[in-house]
PDB file of C-alpha atoms and ligand atoms in Angstrom:
ATOM      1  CA  MET A   1     -44.270  10.420  -4.468  1.00 72.00           C
ATOM      2  CA  LYS A   2     -42.651  13.841  -3.958  1.00 92.00           C
ATOM      3  CA  LEU A   3     -41.122  12.971  -0.578  1.00 96.00           C
ATOM      4  CA  PHE A   4     -38.960  10.327  -2.224  1.00 98.00           C
ATOM      5  CA  ASP A   5     -38.395  12.150  -5.511  1.00 98.00           C
ATOM      6  CA  LEU A   6     -34.714  12.493  -6.491  1.00 98.00           C
ATOM      7  CA  LYS A   7     -35.151  14.196  -9.868  1.00 98.00           C
ATOM      8  CA  GLY A   8     -32.415  16.796 -10.346  1.00 98.00           C
ATOM      9  CA  ARG A   9     -30.266  15.244  -7.580  1.00 98.00           C
ATOM     10  CA  VAL A  10     -26.752  13.917  -8.148  1.00 98.00           C
ATOM     11  CA  ALA A  11     -25.353  10.949  -6.208  1.00 99.00           C
ATOM     12  CA  ILE A  12     -21.836   9.551  -5.933  1.00 99.00           C
ATOM     13  CA  VAL A  13     -21.825   5.847  -5.025  1.00 99.00           C
ATOM     14  CA  THR A  14     -18.402   4.439  -4.167  1.00 98.00           C
ATOM     15  CA  GLY A  15     -18.263   0.759  -5.045  1.00 98.00           C
ATOM     16  CA  GLY A  16     -21.367   1.457  -7.123  1.00 98.00           C
ATOM     17  CA  ASN A  17     -20.248  -0.986  -9.806  1.00 98.00           C
ATOM     18  CA  GLY A  18     -21.508  -4.139  -8.076  1.00 98.00           C
ATOM     19  CA  GLY A  19     -23.105  -5.739  -5.023  1.00 98.00           C
ATOM     20  CA  ILE A  20     -24.849  -3.536  -2.460  1.00 98.00           C
ATOM     21  CA  GLY A  21     -23.558  -0.299  -4.048  1.00 98.00           C
ATOM     22  CA  LEU A  22     -25.186  -1.143  -7.370  1.00 98.00           C
ATOM     23  CA  GLY A  23     -28.391  -2.182  -5.572  1.00 98.00           C
ATOM     24  CA  MET A  24     -28.478   1.235  -3.923  1.00 99.00           C
ATOM     25  CA  ALA A  25     -27.569   3.051  -7.143  1.00 99.00           C
ATOM     26  CA  LYS A  26     -30.487   1.334  -8.899  1.00 98.00           C
ATOM     27  CA  GLY A  27     -32.895   2.636  -6.241  1.00 98.00           C
ATOM     28  CA  LEU A  28     -31.535   6.178  -6.598  1.00 98.00           C
ATOM     29  CA  ALA A  29     -31.697   5.980 -10.397  1.00 98.00           C
ATOM     30  CA  GLN A  30     -35.304   4.778 -10.314  1.00 98.00           C
ATOM     31  CA  ALA A  31     -36.165   7.727  -8.052  1.00 98.00           C
ATOM     32  CA  GLY A  32     -34.715  10.084 -10.687  1.00 98.00           C
ATOM     33  CA  ALA A  33     -31.159  10.808  -9.500  1.00 98.00           C
ATOM     34  CA  SER A  34     -28.109  11.108 -11.746  1.00 98.00           C
ATOM     35  CA  ILE A  35     -25.365   8.722 -10.666  1.00 98.00           C
ATOM     36  CA  VAL A  36     -21.575   8.732 -10.466  1.00 98.00           C
ATOM     37  CA  VAL A  37     -20.404   5.101 -10.367  1.00 98.00           C
ATOM     38  CA  ALA A  38     -17.047   5.105  -8.570  1.00 98.00           C
ATOM     39  CA  GLY A  39     -14.844   2.008  -8.497  1.00 98.00           C
ATOM     40  CA  ARG A  40     -11.447   0.731  -9.591  1.00 98.00           C
ATOM     41  CA  ASP A  41     -12.462  -1.846 -12.195  1.00 98.00           C
ATOM     42  CA  ARG A  42     -13.150  -0.230 -15.563  1.00 98.00           C
ATOM     43  CA  ALA A  43     -15.177  -3.149 -16.972  1.00 98.00           C
ATOM     44  CA  LYS A  44     -17.381  -3.374 -13.862  1.00 98.00           C
ATOM     45  CA  ASN A  45     -17.887   0.407 -13.950  1.00 98.00           C
ATOM     46  CA  GLU A  46     -18.975   0.276 -17.595  1.00 98.00           C
ATOM     47  CA  ALA A  47     -21.380  -2.623 -17.018  1.00 98.00           C
ATOM     48  CA  ALA A  48     -22.972  -0.786 -14.071  1.00 98.00           C
ATOM     49  CA  VAL A  49     -23.348   2.379 -16.151  1.00 98.00           C
ATOM     50  CA  GLN A  50     -25.220   0.387 -18.778  1.00 98.00           C
ATOM     51  CA  SER A  51     -27.605  -1.197 -16.287  1.00 98.00           C
ATOM     52  CA  LEU A  52     -28.326   2.186 -14.656  1.00 98.00           C
ATOM     53  CA  GLU A  53     -28.808   3.922 -18.006  1.00 98.00           C
ATOM     54  CA  ALA A  54     -31.355   1.257 -18.845  1.00 98.00           C
ATOM     55  CA  LEU A  55     -33.365   2.606 -15.893  1.00 98.00           C
ATOM     56  CA  GLY A  56     -33.359   6.060 -17.533  1.00 97.00           C
ATOM     57  CA  ALA A  57     -30.664   7.703 -15.396  1.00 98.00           C
ATOM     58  CA  ALA A  58     -27.807   9.990 -16.468  1.00 98.00           C
ATOM     59  CA  VAL A  59     -24.697   8.115 -15.318  1.00 98.00           C
ATOM     60  CA  ILE A  60     -20.918   8.510 -15.498  1.00 98.00           C
ATOM     61  CA  PRO A  61     -18.209   6.093 -14.441  1.00 98.00           C
ATOM     62  CA  VAL A  62     -15.228   7.380 -12.464  1.00 98.00           C
ATOM     63  CA  ARG A  63     -12.209   5.160 -11.922  1.00 98.00           C
ATOM     64  CA  VAL A  64     -11.069   5.748  -8.365  1.00 98.00           C
ATOM     65  CA  ASP A  65      -9.182   3.986  -5.618  1.00 98.00           C
ATOM     66  CA  VAL A  66     -10.857   5.386  -2.508  1.00 98.00           C
ATOM     67  CA  THR A  67      -7.707   4.873  -0.427  1.00 98.00           C
ATOM     68  CA  ASP A  68      -6.071   7.655  -2.478  1.00 98.00           C
ATOM     69  CA  GLU A  69      -7.016  11.104  -1.164  1.00 98.00           C
ATOM     70  CA  ALA A  70      -6.132  12.946  -4.384  1.00 98.00           C
ATOM     71  CA  ALA A  71      -8.255  10.473  -6.367  1.00 98.00           C
ATOM     72  CA  CYS A  72     -11.244  11.045  -4.032  1.00 98.00           C
ATOM     73  CA  ARG A  73     -10.960  14.804  -4.556  1.00 98.00           C
ATOM     74  CA  ALA A  74     -10.627  14.323  -8.322  1.00 98.00           C
ATOM     75  CA  MET A  75     -13.760  12.123  -8.284  1.00 98.00           C
ATOM     76  CA  VAL A  76     -15.745  14.931  -6.656  1.00 98.00           C
ATOM     77  CA  GLU A  77     -14.374  17.480  -9.160  1.00 98.00           C
ATOM     78  CA  THR A  78     -15.320  15.243 -12.093  1.00 98.00           C
ATOM     79  CA  ALA A  79     -18.845  14.873 -10.723  1.00 98.00           C
ATOM     80  CA  VAL A  80     -19.251  18.635 -10.271  1.00 98.00           C
ATOM     81  CA  GLN A  81     -17.846  19.321 -13.745  1.00 98.00           C
ATOM     82  CA  ARG A  82     -20.272  16.866 -15.363  1.00 98.00           C
ATOM     83  CA  PHE A  83     -23.428  17.513 -13.333  1.00 98.00           C
ATOM     84  CA  GLY A  84     -22.835  20.979 -11.778  1.00 97.00           C
ATOM     85  CA  GLN A  85     -23.581  19.829  -8.222  1.00 97.00           C
ATOM     86  CA  ILE A  86     -23.533  16.922  -5.765  1.00 98.00           C
ATOM     87  CA  ASP A  87     -26.367  16.184  -3.346  1.00 98.00           C
ATOM     88  CA  ILE A  88     -25.756  12.619  -2.159  1.00 99.00           C
ATOM     89  CA  LEU A  89     -22.676  10.578  -1.222  1.00 99.00           C
ATOM     90  CA  ILE A  90     -22.892   6.852  -0.524  1.00 99.00           C
ATOM     91  CA  ASN A  91     -19.707   5.530   1.088  1.00 99.00           C
ATOM     92  CA  ASN A  92     -20.077   1.871   0.196  1.00 98.00           C
ATOM     93  CA  ALA A  93     -16.655   0.715  -1.109  1.00 98.00           C
ATOM     94  CA  GLY A  94     -15.337  -1.971   1.189  1.00 98.00           C
ATOM     95  CA  THR A  95     -13.231  -5.070   1.601  1.00 97.00           C
ATOM     96  CA  ASN A  96     -12.358  -7.740   4.142  1.00 96.00           C
ATOM     97  CA  VAL A  97      -9.405  -9.920   5.118  1.00 96.00           C
ATOM     98  CA  ARG A  98     -10.655 -12.828   7.225  1.00 94.00           C
ATOM     99  CA  LYS A  99      -7.982 -14.056   9.638  1.00 94.00           C
ATOM    100  CA  GLN A 100      -7.540 -14.606  13.348  1.00 96.00           C
ATOM    101  CA  PRO A 101      -6.119 -11.422  14.930  1.00 98.00           C
ATOM    102  CA  GLN A 102      -2.770 -13.087  15.712  1.00 98.00           C
ATOM    103  CA  ASP A 103      -2.284 -13.880  12.010  1.00 98.00           C
ATOM    104  CA  TYR A 104      -2.934 -10.364  10.755  1.00 97.00           C
ATOM    105  CA  SER A 105      -0.051  -8.324   9.337  1.00 98.00           C
ATOM    106  CA  LEU A 106      -0.066  -4.599  10.036  1.00 98.00           C
ATOM    107  CA  ALA A 107      -0.282  -4.008   6.281  1.00 98.00           C
ATOM    108  CA  GLU A 108      -3.516  -6.062   6.150  1.00 98.00           C
ATOM    109  CA  TRP A 109      -4.930  -4.113   9.102  1.00 98.00           C
ATOM    110  CA  HIS A 110      -4.189  -0.800   7.358  1.00 98.00           C
ATOM    111  CA  HIS A 111      -5.585  -2.104   4.053  1.00 98.00           C
ATOM    112  CA  VAL A 112      -8.954  -2.897   5.648  1.00 98.00           C
ATOM    113  CA  LEU A 113      -9.113   0.300   7.733  1.00 98.00           C
ATOM    114  CA  ASP A 114      -8.009   2.478   4.791  1.00 98.00           C
ATOM    115  CA  THR A 115     -10.495   0.938   2.362  1.00 98.00           C
ATOM    116  CA  ASN A 116     -13.511   0.802   4.673  1.00 98.00           C
ATOM    117  CA  LEU A 117     -13.169   3.747   7.045  1.00 99.00           C
ATOM    118  CA  THR A 118     -10.480   6.293   6.148  1.00 98.00           C
ATOM    119  CA  SER A 119     -11.760   6.349   2.569  1.00 98.00           C
ATOM    120  CA  ALA A 120     -15.234   7.309   3.786  1.00 99.00           C
ATOM    121  CA  PHE A 121     -13.817  10.144   5.885  1.00 98.00           C
ATOM    122  CA  MET A 122     -11.799  11.425   2.913  1.00 98.00           C
ATOM    123  CA  CYS A 123     -14.825  11.288   0.594  1.00 98.00           C
ATOM    124  CA  CYS A 124     -16.961  13.112   3.179  1.00 98.00           C
ATOM    125  CA  GLN A 125     -14.325  15.836   3.481  1.00 98.00           C
ATOM    126  CA  ALA A 126     -13.987  16.079  -0.297  1.00 98.00           C
ATOM    127  CA  VAL A 127     -17.736  16.373  -0.906  1.00 98.00           C
ATOM    128  CA  TYR A 128     -18.579  18.715   1.996  1.00 98.00           C
ATOM    129  CA  PRO A 129     -18.020  22.029   0.155  1.00 98.00           C
ATOM    130  CA  ALA A 130     -20.291  20.905  -2.702  1.00 98.00           C
ATOM    131  CA  LEU A 131     -23.062  19.780  -0.312  1.00 98.00           C
ATOM    132  CA  LYS A 132     -22.804  23.049   1.578  1.00 97.00           C
ATOM    133  CA  ARG A 133     -22.975  25.015  -1.686  1.00 96.00           C
ATOM    134  CA  ALA A 134     -26.094  23.046  -2.645  1.00 96.00           C
ATOM    135  CA  GLY A 135     -27.756  24.168   0.620  1.00 97.00           C
ATOM    136  CA  GLY A 136     -27.698  20.691   2.161  1.00 98.00           C
ATOM    137  CA  GLY A 137     -27.211  17.067   1.305  1.00 98.00           C
ATOM    138  CA  LYS A 138     -27.201  13.427   2.311  1.00 99.00           C
ATOM    139  CA  ILE A 139     -24.386  11.095   3.260  1.00 99.00           C
ATOM    140  CA  VAL A 140     -24.969   7.371   3.721  1.00 99.00           C
ATOM    141  CA  ASN A 141     -22.177   5.264   5.230  1.00 99.00           C
ATOM    142  CA  ILE A 142     -22.279   1.496   4.910  1.00 99.00           C
ATOM    143  CA  GLY A 143     -21.616  -0.324   8.172  1.00 98.00           C
ATOM    144  CA  SER A 144     -22.259  -3.989   8.875  1.00 98.00           C
ATOM    145  CA  MET A 145     -23.498  -6.434  11.473  1.00 98.00           C
ATOM    146  CA  PHE A 146     -19.838  -6.174  12.569  1.00 98.00           C
ATOM    147  CA  SER A 147     -20.636  -2.574  13.589  1.00 98.00           C
ATOM    148  CA  ILE A 148     -22.492  -4.165  16.526  1.00 98.00           C
ATOM    149  CA  PHE A 149     -21.250  -7.762  16.845  1.00 97.00           C
ATOM    150  CA  GLY A 150     -17.772  -9.287  17.032  1.00 97.00           C
ATOM    151  CA  GLY A 151     -16.270 -12.360  15.402  1.00 93.00           C
ATOM    152  CA  PRO A 152     -12.952 -14.214  15.597  1.00 94.00           C
ATOM    153  CA  PHE A 153     -12.064 -13.390  11.976  1.00 93.00           C
ATOM    154  CA  SER A 154     -13.156  -9.753  12.006  1.00 95.00           C
ATOM    155  CA  ALA A 155     -10.868  -7.604  14.190  1.00 98.00           C
ATOM    156  CA  ALA A 156      -9.961  -5.138  11.431  1.00 98.00           C
ATOM    157  CA  TYR A 157     -13.288  -5.312   9.595  1.00 98.00           C
ATOM    158  CA  GLY A 158     -15.222  -4.869  12.848  1.00 98.00           C
ATOM    159  CA  ALA A 159     -13.009  -1.948  13.890  1.00 98.00           C
ATOM    160  CA  SER A 160     -13.622  -0.269  10.544  1.00 98.00           C
ATOM    161  CA  LYS A 161     -17.391  -0.842  10.624  1.00 98.00           C
ATOM    162  CA  GLY A 162     -17.788   0.146  14.284  1.00 98.00           C
ATOM    163  CA  GLY A 163     -15.763   3.246  13.452  1.00 98.00           C
ATOM    164  CA  MET A 164     -18.097   3.964  10.544  1.00 98.00           C
ATOM    165  CA  VAL A 165     -21.057   4.256  12.946  1.00 98.00           C
ATOM    166  CA  GLN A 166     -19.236   6.520  15.400  1.00 98.00           C
ATOM    167  CA  MET A 167     -17.890   8.675  12.570  1.00 99.00           C
ATOM    168  CA  THR A 168     -21.440   8.934  11.207  1.00 99.00           C
ATOM    169  CA  ARG A 169     -22.688  10.291  14.545  1.00 98.00           C
ATOM    170  CA  SER A 170     -19.895  12.865  14.762  1.00 98.00           C
ATOM    171  CA  LEU A 171     -20.344  14.093  11.186  1.00 99.00           C
ATOM    172  CA  ALA A 172     -24.113  14.242  11.724  1.00 99.00           C
ATOM    173  CA  THR A 173     -23.695  16.578  14.683  1.00 98.00           C
ATOM    174  CA  ALA A 174     -21.030  18.698  12.964  1.00 98.00           C
ATOM    175  CA  TRP A 175     -22.930  19.206   9.722  1.00 98.00           C
ATOM    176  CA  ALA A 176     -26.558  19.367  10.905  1.00 98.00           C
ATOM    177  CA  PRO A 177     -26.403  23.192  10.825  1.00 98.00           C
ATOM    178  CA  ASP A 178     -25.500  22.895   7.113  1.00 98.00           C
ATOM    179  CA  ARG A 179     -28.655  20.784   6.525  1.00 98.00           C
ATOM    180  CA  ILE A 180     -26.508  17.754   5.763  1.00 99.00           C
ATOM    181  CA  GLN A 181     -27.895  14.492   7.165  1.00 99.00           C
ATOM    182  CA  VAL A 182     -25.416  11.692   7.770  1.00 99.00           C
ATOM    183  CA  ASN A 183     -26.686   8.174   8.417  1.00 99.00           C
ATOM    184  CA  ALA A 184     -25.363   4.628   8.370  1.00 99.00           C
ATOM    185  CA  VAL A 185     -26.893   1.453   6.950  1.00 99.00           C
ATOM    186  CA  LEU A 186     -25.991  -1.882   8.513  1.00 99.00           C
ATOM    187  CA  PRO A 187     -26.565  -4.648   5.975  1.00 98.00           C
ATOM    188  CA  GLY A 188     -27.134  -8.162   7.266  1.00 98.00           C
ATOM    189  CA  TRP A 189     -25.772 -11.098   5.286  1.00 97.00           C
ATOM    190  CA  ILE A 190     -26.094 -10.182   1.627  1.00 98.00           C
ATOM    191  CA  ASP A 191     -25.240 -12.397  -1.337  1.00 97.00           C
ATOM    192  CA  THR A 192     -22.386 -10.532  -3.107  1.00 97.00           C
ATOM    193  CA  GLU A 193     -18.829 -11.178  -4.320  1.00 93.00           C
ATOM    194  CA  LEU A 194     -17.567 -10.298  -0.828  1.00 92.00           C
ATOM    195  CA  THR A 195     -19.658 -12.901   0.985  1.00 93.00           C
ATOM    196  CA  ARG A 196     -19.327 -15.541  -1.742  1.00 91.00           C
ATOM    197  CA  ARG A 197     -15.643 -15.595  -0.792  1.00 84.00           C
ATOM    198  CA  GLY A 198     -16.621 -15.685   2.902  1.00 84.00           C
ATOM    199  CA  ARG A 199     -18.867 -18.684   2.336  1.00 88.00           C
ATOM    200  CA  GLN A 200     -15.931 -20.541   0.814  1.00 87.00           C
ATOM    201  CA  GLU A 201     -13.554 -19.504   3.618  1.00 81.00           C
ATOM    202  CA  ILE A 202     -15.832 -20.158   6.628  1.00 85.00           C
ATOM    203  CA  ALA A 203     -17.341 -23.640   6.890  1.00 88.00           C
ATOM    204  CA  GLY A 204     -21.041 -23.667   7.784  1.00 93.00           C
ATOM    205  CA  LEU A 205     -21.494 -19.906   7.311  1.00 92.00           C
ATOM    206  CA  HIS A 206     -24.271 -20.278   4.770  1.00 94.00           C
ATOM    207  CA  GLU A 207     -26.411 -22.485   7.017  1.00 95.00           C
ATOM    208  CA  LYS A 208     -25.678 -20.423  10.160  1.00 94.00           C
ATOM    209  CA  VAL A 209     -26.924 -17.266   8.470  1.00 96.00           C
ATOM    210  CA  LEU A 210     -30.091 -18.968   7.262  1.00 96.00           C
ATOM    211  CA  ALA A 211     -30.811 -20.360  10.727  1.00 95.00           C
ATOM    212  CA  ARG A 212     -30.224 -17.031  12.489  1.00 96.00           C
ATOM    213  CA  THR A 213     -32.101 -14.750  10.046  1.00 97.00           C
ATOM    214  CA  PRO A 214     -35.834 -14.485  10.850  1.00 97.00           C
ATOM    215  CA  ALA A 215     -36.576 -13.673   7.191  1.00 98.00           C
ATOM    216  CA  GLY A 216     -35.165 -17.135   6.381  1.00 97.00           C
ATOM    217  CA  ARG A 217     -32.940 -16.047   3.503  1.00 98.00           C
ATOM    218  CA  TRP A 218     -29.753 -14.227   2.602  1.00 98.00           C
ATOM    219  CA  GLY A 219     -30.297 -10.641   1.485  1.00 98.00           C
ATOM    220  CA  VAL A 220     -29.745  -9.491  -2.085  1.00 98.00           C
ATOM    221  CA  PRO A 221     -28.305  -6.155  -3.268  1.00 98.00           C
ATOM    222  CA  ASP A 222     -31.751  -4.932  -4.386  1.00 98.00           C
ATOM    223  CA  ASP A 223     -32.912  -5.126  -0.741  1.00 98.00           C
ATOM    224  CA  HIS A 224     -30.924  -1.888  -0.279  1.00 98.00           C
ATOM    225  CA  ALA A 225     -32.657   0.182  -2.953  1.00 98.00           C
ATOM    226  CA  GLY A 226     -35.438   1.400  -0.636  1.00 98.00           C
ATOM    227  CA  ILE A 227     -33.249   2.457   2.293  1.00 98.00           C
ATOM    228  CA  ALA A 228     -30.962   4.315  -0.116  1.00 99.00           C
ATOM    229  CA  VAL A 229     -33.877   6.301  -1.528  1.00 99.00           C
ATOM    230  CA  PHE A 230     -35.238   7.041   1.962  1.00 98.00           C
ATOM    231  CA  LEU A 231     -31.899   8.273   3.329  1.00 99.00           C
ATOM    232  CA  ALA A 232     -31.120  10.262   0.157  1.00 99.00           C
ATOM    233  CA  SER A 233     -34.482  12.005  -0.102  1.00 98.00           C
ATOM    234  CA  ALA A 234     -36.515  14.677   1.688  1.00 98.00           C
ATOM    235  CA  ALA A 235     -38.354  11.827   3.441  1.00 98.00           C
ATOM    236  CA  SER A 236     -35.409  11.611   5.887  1.00 98.00           C
ATOM    237  CA  ASP A 237     -34.735  15.334   6.433  1.00 98.00           C
ATOM    238  CA  PHE A 238     -35.164  14.995  10.244  1.00 98.00           C
ATOM    239  CA  VAL A 239     -33.280  11.688  10.441  1.00 98.00           C
ATOM    240  CA  THR A 240     -29.584  11.999  11.169  1.00 99.00           C
ATOM    241  CA  GLY A 241     -26.826  10.091  12.963  1.00 98.00           C
ATOM    242  CA  THR A 242     -28.733   6.801  12.866  1.00 98.00           C
ATOM    243  CA  ALA A 243     -27.495   3.308  11.990  1.00 98.00           C
ATOM    244  CA  ILE A 244     -30.313   1.351  10.376  1.00 98.00           C
ATOM    245  CA  PRO A 245     -30.047  -2.447  10.023  1.00 98.00           C
ATOM    246  CA  VAL A 246     -31.220  -3.922   6.711  1.00 98.00           C
ATOM    247  CA  ASP A 247     -30.838  -7.512   7.801  1.00 98.00           C
ATOM    248  CA  GLY A 248     -34.070  -9.509   7.639  1.00 98.00           C
ATOM    249  CA  GLY A 249     -34.106  -9.364  11.453  1.00 98.00           C
ATOM    250  CA  PHE A 250     -30.654 -10.915  12.004  1.00 98.00           C
ATOM    251  CA  SER A 251     -29.721  -8.356  14.688  1.00 98.00           C
ATOM    252  CA  ILE A 252     -32.913  -8.643  16.756  1.00 97.00           C
ATOM    253  CA  GLN A 253     -33.040 -12.401  17.267  1.00 91.00           C
ATOM    254  CA  ILE A 254     -31.337 -14.117  20.206  1.00 84.00           C
TER     255      ILE A 254
HETATM  256  P1  LIG B  10     -18.584  -6.315  -3.343  1.00 90.04           P
HETATM  257  O1  LIG B  10     -17.281  -6.994  -3.239  1.00 90.04           O
HETATM  258  O2  LIG B  10     -19.619  -6.833  -4.266  1.00 90.04           O
HETATM  259  O3  LIG B  10     -18.392  -4.766  -3.610  1.00 90.04           O
HETATM  260  C1  LIG B  10     -17.336  -4.037  -3.082  1.00 90.04           C
HETATM  261  C2  LIG B  10     -17.255  -2.775  -3.893  1.00 90.04           C
HETATM  262  O4  LIG B  10     -16.252  -1.916  -3.353  1.00 90.04           O
HETATM  263  C3  LIG B  10     -16.900  -3.031  -5.347  1.00 90.04           C
HETATM  264  O5  LIG B  10     -17.745  -2.228  -6.136  1.00 90.04           O
HETATM  265  C4  LIG B  10     -15.461  -2.576  -5.451  1.00 90.04           C
HETATM  266  O6  LIG B  10     -15.219  -2.072  -6.761  1.00 90.04           O
HETATM  267  C5  LIG B  10     -15.420  -1.479  -4.408  1.00 90.04           C
HETATM  268  N1  LIG B  10     -14.077  -1.245  -3.860  1.00 90.04           N
HETATM  269  C6  LIG B  10     -13.343  -2.069  -3.076  1.00 90.04           C
HETATM  270  N2  LIG B  10     -12.150  -1.507  -2.791  1.00 90.04           N
HETATM  271  C7  LIG B  10     -12.145  -0.292  -3.420  1.00 90.04           C
HETATM  272  C8  LIG B  10     -11.209   0.747  -3.516  1.00 90.04           C
HETATM  273  N3  LIG B  10     -10.014   0.682  -2.901  1.00 90.04           N
HETATM  274  N4  LIG B  10     -11.527   1.836  -4.235  1.00 90.04           N
HETATM  275  C9  LIG B  10     -12.720   1.921  -4.859  1.00 90.04           C
HETATM  276  N5  LIG B  10     -13.666   0.979  -4.788  1.00 90.04           N
HETATM  277  C10 LIG B  10     -13.374  -0.131  -4.086  1.00 90.04           C
HETATM  278  O7  LIG B  10     -19.152  -6.340  -1.838  1.00 90.04           O
HETATM  279  P2  LIG B  10     -20.497  -5.856  -1.157  1.00 90.04           P
HETATM  280  O8  LIG B  10     -21.437  -5.281  -2.121  1.00 90.04           O
HETATM  281  O9  LIG B  10     -20.910  -6.971  -0.297  1.00 90.04           O
HETATM  282  O10 LIG B  10     -19.925  -4.727  -0.199  1.00 90.04           O
HETATM  283  C11 LIG B  10     -20.297  -3.374  -0.286  1.00 90.04           C
HETATM  284  C12 LIG B  10     -20.219  -2.764   1.112  1.00 90.04           C
HETATM  285  O11 LIG B  10     -21.178  -3.405   1.951  1.00 90.04           O
HETATM  286  C13 LIG B  10     -18.866  -2.938   1.788  1.00 90.04           C
HETATM  287  O12 LIG B  10     -18.561  -1.767   2.521  1.00 90.04           O
HETATM  288  C14 LIG B  10     -19.100  -4.106   2.723  1.00 90.04           C
HETATM  289  O13 LIG B  10     -18.241  -4.089   3.818  1.00 90.04           O
HETATM  290  C15 LIG B  10     -20.540  -3.846   3.141  1.00 90.04           C
HETATM  291  N6  LIG B  10     -21.249  -4.981   3.696  1.00 90.04           N
HETATM  292  C16 LIG B  10     -21.486  -6.111   2.955  1.00 90.04           C
HETATM  293  C17 LIG B  10     -22.219  -7.134   3.517  1.00 90.04           C
HETATM  294  C18 LIG B  10     -22.560  -8.382   2.785  1.00 90.04           C
HETATM  295  O14 LIG B  10     -23.123  -9.302   3.408  1.00 90.04           O
HETATM  296  N7  LIG B  10     -22.282  -8.490   1.507  1.00 90.04           N
HETATM  297  C19 LIG B  10     -22.721  -7.069   4.909  1.00 90.04           C
HETATM  298  C20 LIG B  10     -22.418  -5.838   5.564  1.00 90.04           C
HETATM  299  C21 LIG B  10     -21.707  -4.836   4.968  1.00 90.04           C
HETATM  300  P3  LIG B  10     -13.785  -2.256  -7.525  1.00 90.04           P
HETATM  301  O15 LIG B  10     -13.316  -3.629  -7.216  1.00 90.04           O
HETATM  302  O16 LIG B  10     -14.088  -2.005  -8.949  1.00 90.04           O
HETATM  303  O17 LIG B  10     -12.907  -1.187  -6.966  1.00 90.04           O
END
């Protein structure tokens, strides 16, 4: 369908080499977009490129640490050099350090904030001139249930993900005149490397999530393909500044 068609569009997906980022990249690739897979791990980047190429997409890997401003700018330059333009940025790279607030070092706090939030701001800044040149574009920022709820082990993560939603709203208002829509996605509990560690670290987490999620299951990365296509395509041209849960109903059940 034309509304959701991404042929001729170019998307950068940070953390696109696994988990939710790869799930989103697969959706974009199936809708016709070319993809820049941006992550630190060369082997994971290469494997993701192969799986996206198998869907018929033009794909390049870019090794980048999104906490490094110069590297974020270089990533954007590489994408423009290869594909001539950028239309879509998905700020998905993220991490977590699960500890009670009193046990957190300042270095751990900065690590989480830098990786999850400051990186997204830097990538938005770096990509803005290219989106403007293209006559508009789409930015999708990945939040979390911790954008709206708190938890004893999530002071830094929650601050970064709450900040992601507020930053999304501010960028959406600033760049609406440039026809750039900026939205956030709030995944529920999704089975990825990140949460596999969480399930080992937090006793009973697996069962708690199952009991609280109306859909009765953990999410999988592919559950994010559809929302990525919607927010990256003309179908969402009048949607901006929102934060859309993709959570099997986790956030609407008491
Ligand atoms: P994964 O651990 O599977 O993926 C994290 C991705 O981020 C990897 O591709 C990793 O690639 C990349 N990454 C991490 N740090 C950096 C860095 N400094 N520079 C570049 N890339 C980096 O986890 P998820 O797929 O679960 O997480 C993806 C996003 O979704 C995160 O923002 C997370 O907070 C969010 N989220 C996840 C939920 C879940 O239940 N799984 C729920 C809500 C939100 P590499 O190691 O190669 O750099």
